[in-house]
Amino acid sequence: MNLTHPFLDLDGDKLREECGIFGVIGAESAVNVTALGLHALQHRGQEACGIVTFDGKEFYAQRGLGHVASVFSGPELANVQPGAMASGHVRYSTTGGAGLRNVQPLFADLASGGFSIAHNGNISNAMTLKRELVRQGAIFQSTSDTEVIIHLVATSRYPTLLDRFVDALRMVEGAYSLICMTENGIIACRDPLGIRPLVMGRLGDAVVFASESVAFDVIGAEFIRSIDPGEMVQVDHNGTVSSHRPFGNVSARPCIFEHVYFSRPDSVMDGRSVYAVRKQIGVELAKECHTEADVVIPVPDSGMPAAIGYAHESGVPFELGIIRSHYVGRTFIQPSEGARHADVKRKHNANRAMVEGKRIVLIDDSIVRGTTSKKIVEMMRDAGAAEVHFRVASPPTTNSCFYGVDTPERSKLLAATMDTKAMAEFIKADSLAFVSIDGLYRAVGEAGRNGKCPQFCDACFTSDYPTSLTDNADRESHDLLTLPVHKVA
């Protein structure tokens, strides 16, 4: 769940992101570095977090439900054993549901020794693999798709751990960035299409890995490079770094929604400033679907860069027409529908002086179910707006994501069931328009979308999924039920 988008979360009306991972080896106080790195990645997952450390002899783990600041406050952090190697994870549950047993990094004692794994992404054939592993006698301790990888590594017959790890990953499909720790060091890897992000840096003599470059800014590390799609980077306790590319050369398909919404705007994603891309999306919006208006207003906070770009390109003044309170809890945890709706009003207030009597252009990053957008428009009407024109800094979200983003089923996506005119009527806007898929690609520095070989994963907009979706196909074809899982207190 994203800290940077406060209009959360009326009936799941915002795309909830995947997770964030962090790892360090060779640091004097790896656990403190990891906790600080996780703070920087908090926007990627706010349900739970965990840290696993290695002191040269033993692995230690601490996990908890909630934000990093609460789970790893002073006393709790002091209880985590020190060591020069640690990895961490912030989580929003996509596969497996909430609960402490699914909090990562996961850890297991294998025949070769301790093995921990932190995963960002989603394995789209996890249930198929799990059924076969259970038939072979595997006993699962969580409902997370990540645990499938541990069992595949444990049952592989290859002689070395690295070979067993490669063997396991050859069997999975979907999206993953992984940070794994063994007694010999860290292995960081990215799926062959590079759907989920992963970057590498240095902090003195230590090597660090993270989902986003902003984590390096926060801990004072130097950004080195992105991990390439399909690459495995191995770092031992002497600081020796080796790169392995066991999956050959595959055309990369990184998630384009990282640029639209998920990543922090102060991150650099695959060589591109996320903030600059979001501003450019606003420029493309103004070029493609400008309308006569008196003021451009962002939906805080994720609509801010695109609104700046739109205003600059169109010449329409930018104003803060919605003021956000930073001291109200997340709306999605409120116990009743009425309480959630009231909480939106406590969290946001229309800036009437900038709205009343004016034709306004509202800029937001996406529309999912449309319920939140409808309430924003209503807020502007109540504040006296003469006209409300809604502009969206992404194409219509018409398809579910199976790569680690929690999207509603397709039938509940507004753009999958209505055309743009009907959507405008639903949210009660005077007009509604989305940036085109080619406009989005231009904003990230491409000439346009290459239909034969797209440069990004954009399946949520186009239904062009870059991998097989085995579990989903099974559900649709055979209505297979998930395996029963015993309850853990």
C-alpha atoms as one frame of an Amber mdcrd trajectory, in Angstrom:
protein
   0.000   0.000   0.000   1.381   3.311  -1.105   2.174   5.990   1.449   2.406
   8.538  -1.355  -1.223   8.195  -2.444  -3.547   9.270   0.367  -6.915   8.645
  -1.276  -6.906   5.131   0.154  -8.783   2.912  -0.109 -12.462   2.960  -0.830
 -13.362  -0.594  -1.840  -9.909  -1.332  -3.232 -10.011   1.621  -5.598  -6.243
   1.986  -5.929  -3.746  -0.501  -7.250  -1.823  -1.843  -4.285   1.776  -2.466
  -4.978   3.873  -5.491  -4.552   6.633  -5.403  -1.940  10.042  -3.929  -1.318
  13.283  -5.821  -0.673  16.683  -4.793   0.666  19.948  -6.599   1.348  23.457
  -5.756   2.513  26.680  -7.705   2.987  29.909  -6.436   4.505  28.405  -3.680
   6.640  29.487  -2.966  10.196  25.887  -2.899  11.420  23.882  -4.622   8.712
  20.641  -4.685  10.678  20.592  -0.898  11.161  21.422  -0.307   7.504  18.620
  -2.682   6.498  16.052  -1.056   8.776  16.916   2.356   7.332  16.723   1.009
   3.787  13.295  -0.479   4.497  12.098   2.916   5.744  12.849   4.280   2.271
  10.855   1.447   0.680   7.868   1.675   3.036   5.616   2.950   0.231   5.906
  -0.448  -1.476   4.281  -2.362   1.371   2.748  -1.323   4.664   1.160  -4.480
   6.045   4.243  -6.115   7.499   8.026  -6.164   7.498  10.899  -8.398   8.512
  14.679  -8.614   8.769  16.943 -11.672   8.772  20.582 -11.310   9.857  23.632
 -13.584   9.846  26.433 -13.168  12.394  28.866 -15.593  10.760  27.470 -18.620
  12.584  23.724 -18.321  13.007  20.744 -16.732  11.263  18.325 -14.579  13.258
  14.915 -13.328  12.183  12.464 -10.743  13.427   9.166 -10.030  11.710   6.043
  -8.127  12.588   2.792  -6.683  11.291   2.822  -2.950  10.666   5.245  -0.270
   9.540   9.013  -0.454   9.830   9.056   2.304  12.455   6.828   0.296  14.787
   8.193  -3.201  14.147  11.827  -2.066  14.328  11.732   0.762  16.839  14.655
   1.142  19.251  14.029  -1.802  21.661  12.873  -4.187  18.927  15.829  -3.360
  16.706  18.213  -3.866  19.615  16.876  -7.412  19.988  17.943  -8.338  16.442
  21.336 -10.005  16.501  24.114  -8.000  14.836  26.130  -9.210  11.899  27.677
  -8.045   8.644  24.907  -9.481   6.438  21.167  -8.838   6.521  18.147  -8.719
   4.277  14.723  -7.172   4.749  11.265  -6.993   3.266   8.235  -4.708   3.408
   5.049  -6.397   2.378   1.668  -5.818   0.944   0.063  -9.231   0.543  -0.694
 -10.271  -3.025  -0.420 -14.052  -3.007  -1.025 -15.857   0.280  -2.960 -13.275
   2.241  -2.085 -11.451   5.419  -0.687 -13.029   8.570   2.597 -13.312  10.403
   3.540 -16.668   8.864   3.683 -15.032   5.424   5.927 -12.158   6.499   9.307
 -12.228   4.786  12.176 -12.823   4.505  11.301 -16.517   4.775  13.951 -18.815
   6.258  14.659 -22.530   6.073  17.421 -24.903   7.139  18.387 -26.843   4.011
  20.814 -29.716   3.749  23.433 -27.182   2.654  22.700 -24.832   5.571  20.546
 -21.813   6.304  18.692 -20.163   3.411  16.593 -16.998   3.566  14.671 -15.391
   0.738  12.998 -12.010   0.228  10.750 -11.764  -2.837   9.154  -8.915  -4.748
   6.737 -10.117  -7.397   4.363 -12.998  -7.974   4.866 -16.575  -9.182   2.031
 -17.219 -11.615   2.327 -21.030 -11.495   2.870 -21.282  -7.726  -0.262 -23.322
  -6.994   0.511 -25.782  -9.773   4.021 -26.277  -8.411   2.744 -26.459  -4.848
   0.305 -29.249  -5.635   3.117 -31.343  -7.087   5.468 -30.588  -4.192   2.805
 -31.574  -1.649   2.241 -34.838  -3.519   5.962 -35.484  -3.130   5.719 -34.931
   0.632   6.601 -31.243   1.050   5.111 -29.548   4.105   4.403 -25.851   3.680
   4.532 -23.460   6.626   3.002 -20.474   4.821   0.551 -19.731   2.037   3.031
 -17.466   0.255   4.081 -18.260  -3.310   7.659 -17.476  -2.247   7.888 -20.660
  -0.183   7.533 -22.672  -3.378  11.006 -21.482  -4.395  12.496 -22.741  -1.111
  11.027 -26.220  -1.646  12.213 -26.316  -5.253  15.739 -25.461  -4.107  15.559
 -28.073  -1.329  14.458 -30.866  -3.674  16.769 -30.073  -6.589  19.452 -32.703
  -7.225  22.134 -30.376  -8.546  25.385 -30.419  -6.548  25.863 -26.730  -5.649
  23.412 -24.331  -4.060  23.729 -21.878  -6.935  22.898 -24.640  -9.434  19.942
 -25.742  -7.310  18.740 -22.163  -7.160  18.945 -21.817 -10.950  17.180 -25.167
 -11.339  14.357 -23.952  -9.087  13.916 -20.685 -10.948  13.755 -22.471 -14.295
  10.536 -24.082 -13.059   8.749 -20.894 -12.028   6.940 -18.428 -14.229   5.907
 -14.881 -13.485   7.784 -12.038 -11.864  10.442 -11.983  -9.199  13.249  -9.960
  -7.781  14.945 -11.965  -5.039  17.517 -11.365  -2.330  18.691 -14.649  -0.859
  21.152 -15.198   1.977  23.198 -18.326   2.631  26.075 -18.988   4.977  28.410
 -18.097   2.095  26.884 -14.739   1.161  24.092 -13.047  -0.787  22.535 -13.907
  -4.128  20.421 -11.184  -5.761  18.522 -11.907  -8.948  15.833 -10.631 -11.257
  13.432 -12.597 -13.458  14.417 -13.032 -17.135  11.996 -10.311 -18.265  12.992
  -7.912 -15.491   9.354  -7.275 -14.618  10.169  -6.310 -11.051  13.023  -3.869
 -10.311  16.291  -4.453  -8.442  19.372  -2.242  -8.096  22.873  -2.609  -6.656
  25.047  -0.112  -4.792  28.013   0.286  -2.448  28.214   1.599   1.088  31.921
   1.808   1.811  33.141  -1.765   1.468  29.623  -3.183   1.715  27.495  -4.231
  -1.248  23.811  -3.328  -1.061  20.722  -4.298  -3.060  17.268  -2.715  -3.078
  14.039  -2.491  -5.032  14.637   1.210  -5.686  17.582   3.584  -5.810  15.985
   5.902  -3.240  16.994   3.409  -0.534  20.641   4.113  -1.389  20.082   7.862
  -1.070  18.660   7.382   2.410  21.491   5.169   3.706  24.210   7.185   1.965
  25.210   4.461  -0.504  26.498   4.933  -4.028  24.262   3.677  -6.827  26.204
   1.267  -9.061  23.688  -0.132 -11.546  20.459  -2.015 -12.070  20.557  -5.783
 -11.935  19.926  -6.897 -15.493  16.886  -9.002 -16.344  17.753 -12.663 -15.797
  20.992 -11.815 -13.986  22.159 -13.373 -10.728  24.703 -11.425  -8.695  26.580
 -13.383  -6.034  28.569 -11.639  -3.274  30.647 -13.555  -0.726  31.881 -12.420
   2.678  35.189 -11.260   1.176  33.288  -8.783  -0.991  33.911 -10.697  -4.226
  31.123  -9.980  -6.702  30.326 -12.419  -9.517  27.608 -12.235 -12.148  25.764
 -15.182 -13.679  23.308 -15.160 -16.582  21.753 -18.624 -16.647  18.622 -17.744
 -18.636  20.172 -16.497 -21.868  19.142 -13.281 -23.587  15.450 -12.407 -23.435
  13.868  -9.106 -24.434  13.190  -7.247 -21.180   9.649  -6.265 -20.165   9.916
  -4.197 -16.939   6.633  -3.072 -15.374   5.673   0.302 -16.829   3.447   1.055
 -13.827   6.588   1.549 -11.748   6.953   4.833 -13.636   3.286   5.754 -13.299
   2.668   5.049  -9.637   4.618   2.462  -7.653   8.129   3.851  -7.374   8.951
   6.894  -5.299   9.326   9.962  -7.533  12.881  10.508  -6.261  13.957   7.075
  -7.516  15.755   6.351 -10.784  14.245   3.377 -12.593  16.280   1.737 -15.376
  18.181   4.967 -15.957  15.098   7.197 -15.959  14.101   9.696 -13.272  10.648
   8.621 -12.084   9.728  12.237 -11.310  10.791  13.413 -14.776   8.787  10.638
 -16.432   5.661  11.536 -14.460   5.997  15.193 -15.420   6.355  14.156 -19.048
   3.200  12.040 -18.812   1.420  15.272 -17.882   2.939  16.945 -20.926   1.631
  14.124 -23.119  -1.805  14.426 -21.504  -1.924  18.141 -22.318  -0.910  17.479
 -25.908  -3.413  14.672 -26.406  -6.501  15.801 -24.528  -6.312  19.431 -23.441
  -9.508  21.256 -22.556 -10.258  24.888 -21.801  -9.863  25.432 -18.071  -8.886
  27.985 -15.432  -6.732  25.835 -13.171  -4.935  22.460 -13.029  -5.320  20.598
  -9.738  -3.474  17.403  -8.751  -5.035  14.632  -6.717  -2.484  14.455  -3.867
   0.127  13.175  -3.905   0.670  10.860  -6.858  -1.004  13.184  -9.344   1.385
  16.020  -8.498   4.221  15.567 -11.073   1.823  14.888 -13.957  -0.221  17.959
 -13.020   2.930  20.096 -13.076   3.765  18.784 -16.549   0.213  19.333 -17.780
   0.144  22.897 -16.478   3.529  23.723 -18.009   2.560  22.371 -21.427  -0.964
  23.829 -21.486  -0.223  27.189 -19.893  -3.071  26.691 -17.419  -2.039  27.671
 -13.858  -1.197  24.900 -11.396  -2.828  25.187  -7.979  -3.320  23.017  -4.915
  -7.066  22.672  -4.957  -7.077  19.704  -2.573  -5.264  19.993   0.742  -4.188
  16.833   2.481  -3.911  16.262   6.223  -0.837  14.181   7.072  -2.145  13.142
  10.455  -5.021  10.836   9.603  -4.737   7.044   9.461  -5.294   5.052   6.302
  -8.960   4.905   5.258  -8.900   1.241   4.270  -8.522   0.077   7.872 -11.701
   1.797   9.064 -14.336  -0.682  10.263 -17.364   0.480   8.301 -18.202   1.985
   4.956 -19.576   5.132   6.584 -16.443   5.566   8.675 -14.219   5.193   5.606
 -16.173   7.832   3.699 -16.069  10.220   6.656 -12.333   9.630   6.932 -11.814
  10.843   3.360 -13.297  14.175   4.378 -11.029  14.321   7.425  -7.990  13.475
   5.331  -8.673  15.834   2.420 -10.329  19.171   2.064 -11.122  21.181  -1.009
  -9.254  24.476  -1.165 -12.382  26.479  -1.969 -10.482  29.664  -2.830  -8.776
  27.844  -5.722 -11.865  25.915  -6.852 -15.009  28.019  -6.497 -16.391  29.298
  -9.785 -13.529  27.826 -11.815 -13.196  25.298 -14.606 -10.751  22.792 -13.216
  -8.672  19.960 -14.622  -8.093  17.210 -12.062  -5.015  15.031 -12.640  -4.744
  11.563 -11.078  -2.497   8.578 -11.775  -5.175   5.952 -12.488  -8.795   4.912
 -12.200  -9.472   1.393 -10.937 -13.055   0.933  -9.696 -13.896   4.613  -9.975
 -15.408   5.078  -6.520 -12.587   7.303  -5.284 -12.586   9.398  -8.462 -16.326
   9.882  -8.063 -15.866  11.231  -4.541 -13.082  13.582  -5.629 -15.306  15.035
  -8.331 -18.122  15.383  -5.796 -15.753  17.223  -3.443 -14.895  19.704  -6.200
 -18.554  20.235  -7.045 -19.377  20.876  -3.394 -16.569  23.468  -3.308 -18.240
  25.372  -6.145 -16.278  24.220  -9.219 -17.966  25.419 -12.409 -16.641  22.487
 -14.442 -14.646  19.392 -13.498 -12.523  17.739 -16.182 -10.719  14.561 -15.140
  -7.418  13.576 -16.750  -5.599  10.330 -15.977  -1.816   9.833 -16.208  -2.117
   6.237 -17.431  -4.208   4.428 -20.031  -7.461   2.761 -18.909  -6.782  -0.149
 -16.540  -8.716  -2.919 -18.274  -6.963  -6.063 -17.039  -5.784  -7.637 -13.804
  -2.113  -7.971 -12.938  -0.660 -11.408 -12.127   2.886 -10.231 -11.422   2.690
  -8.921  -7.883   0.217  -6.054  -8.016  -3.068  -6.507  -6.215  -5.738  -5.554
  -8.735  -9.439  -6.375  -8.553 -10.790  -9.087 -10.826 -11.391  -7.805 -14.323
 -15.162  -7.531 -13.957 -14.653  -4.960 -11.183 -12.331  -2.706 -13.181 -14.332
   0.289 -14.384 -12.528   0.519 -17.739 -13.208  -3.171 -18.453 -16.952  -2.641
 -18.259 -17.460   0.923 -19.560 -16.206   3.128 -22.354 -14.715   6.525 -21.538
 -18.018   8.387 -21.951 -19.806   6.017 -19.567 -16.938   6.280 -17.090 -17.202
  10.082 -17.162 -20.910   9.827 -16.396 -20.196   7.368 -13.562 -17.709   9.666
 -11.809 -19.895  12.682 -12.739 -17.109  14.590 -14.505 -17.753  17.013 -17.363
 -15.122  15.151 -19.360 -12.689  12.294 -18.874  -9.565  11.373 -20.811  -6.572
   9.088 -20.372  -3.050   9.327 -21.734  -2.677   6.968 -24.688  -0.442   3.910
 -24.512   1.882   5.518 -27.069   1.862   8.742 -25.060   2.897   6.792 -21.982
   5.732   5.155 -23.906   6.863   8.533 -25.214   6.950   9.823 -21.644   9.407
   7.092 -20.643  11.652   7.931 -23.572  10.455   5.568 -26.287   9.140   6.589
 -29.699   5.971   4.630 -28.974   4.876   1.114 -28.151   6.442  -1.565 -30.327
   3.472  -3.872 -30.778   5.537  -6.844 -31.967   8.014  -6.582 -29.116   6.772
  -4.191 -26.390   9.496  -2.534 -24.343   7.539  -2.858 -21.054   5.028  -5.075
 -19.352   1.793  -3.153 -19.875  -0.694  -6.027 -19.591  -2.953  -4.087 -17.205
  -3.632  -1.717 -20.125  -3.296  -4.016 -23.150  -3.889  -7.631 -21.947  -0.532
  -8.485 -23.550   0.847 -10.723 -20.791   4.552 -11.507 -21.320   4.493 -14.910
 -19.578   2.200 -17.900 -19.241  -0.439 -17.660 -16.516  -0.743 -21.298 -15.563
  -2.627 -20.959 -12.285  -5.083 -18.463 -13.714  -5.710 -20.656 -16.745  -6.350
 -23.613 -14.434  -8.848 -21.621 -12.401 -10.669 -20.427 -15.480 -10.700 -23.813
 -17.227 -11.229 -26.217 -14.339 -12.357 -24.043 -11.415  -9.618 -25.611  -9.327
  -9.690 -24.910  -5.615  -6.573 -23.948  -3.715  -5.067 -26.512  -1.403  -6.470
 -26.538   2.116  -4.072 -24.970   4.562  -4.064 -25.726   8.281  -4.653 -22.720
  10.494  -1.825 -21.440  12.625  -2.577 -19.559  15.815
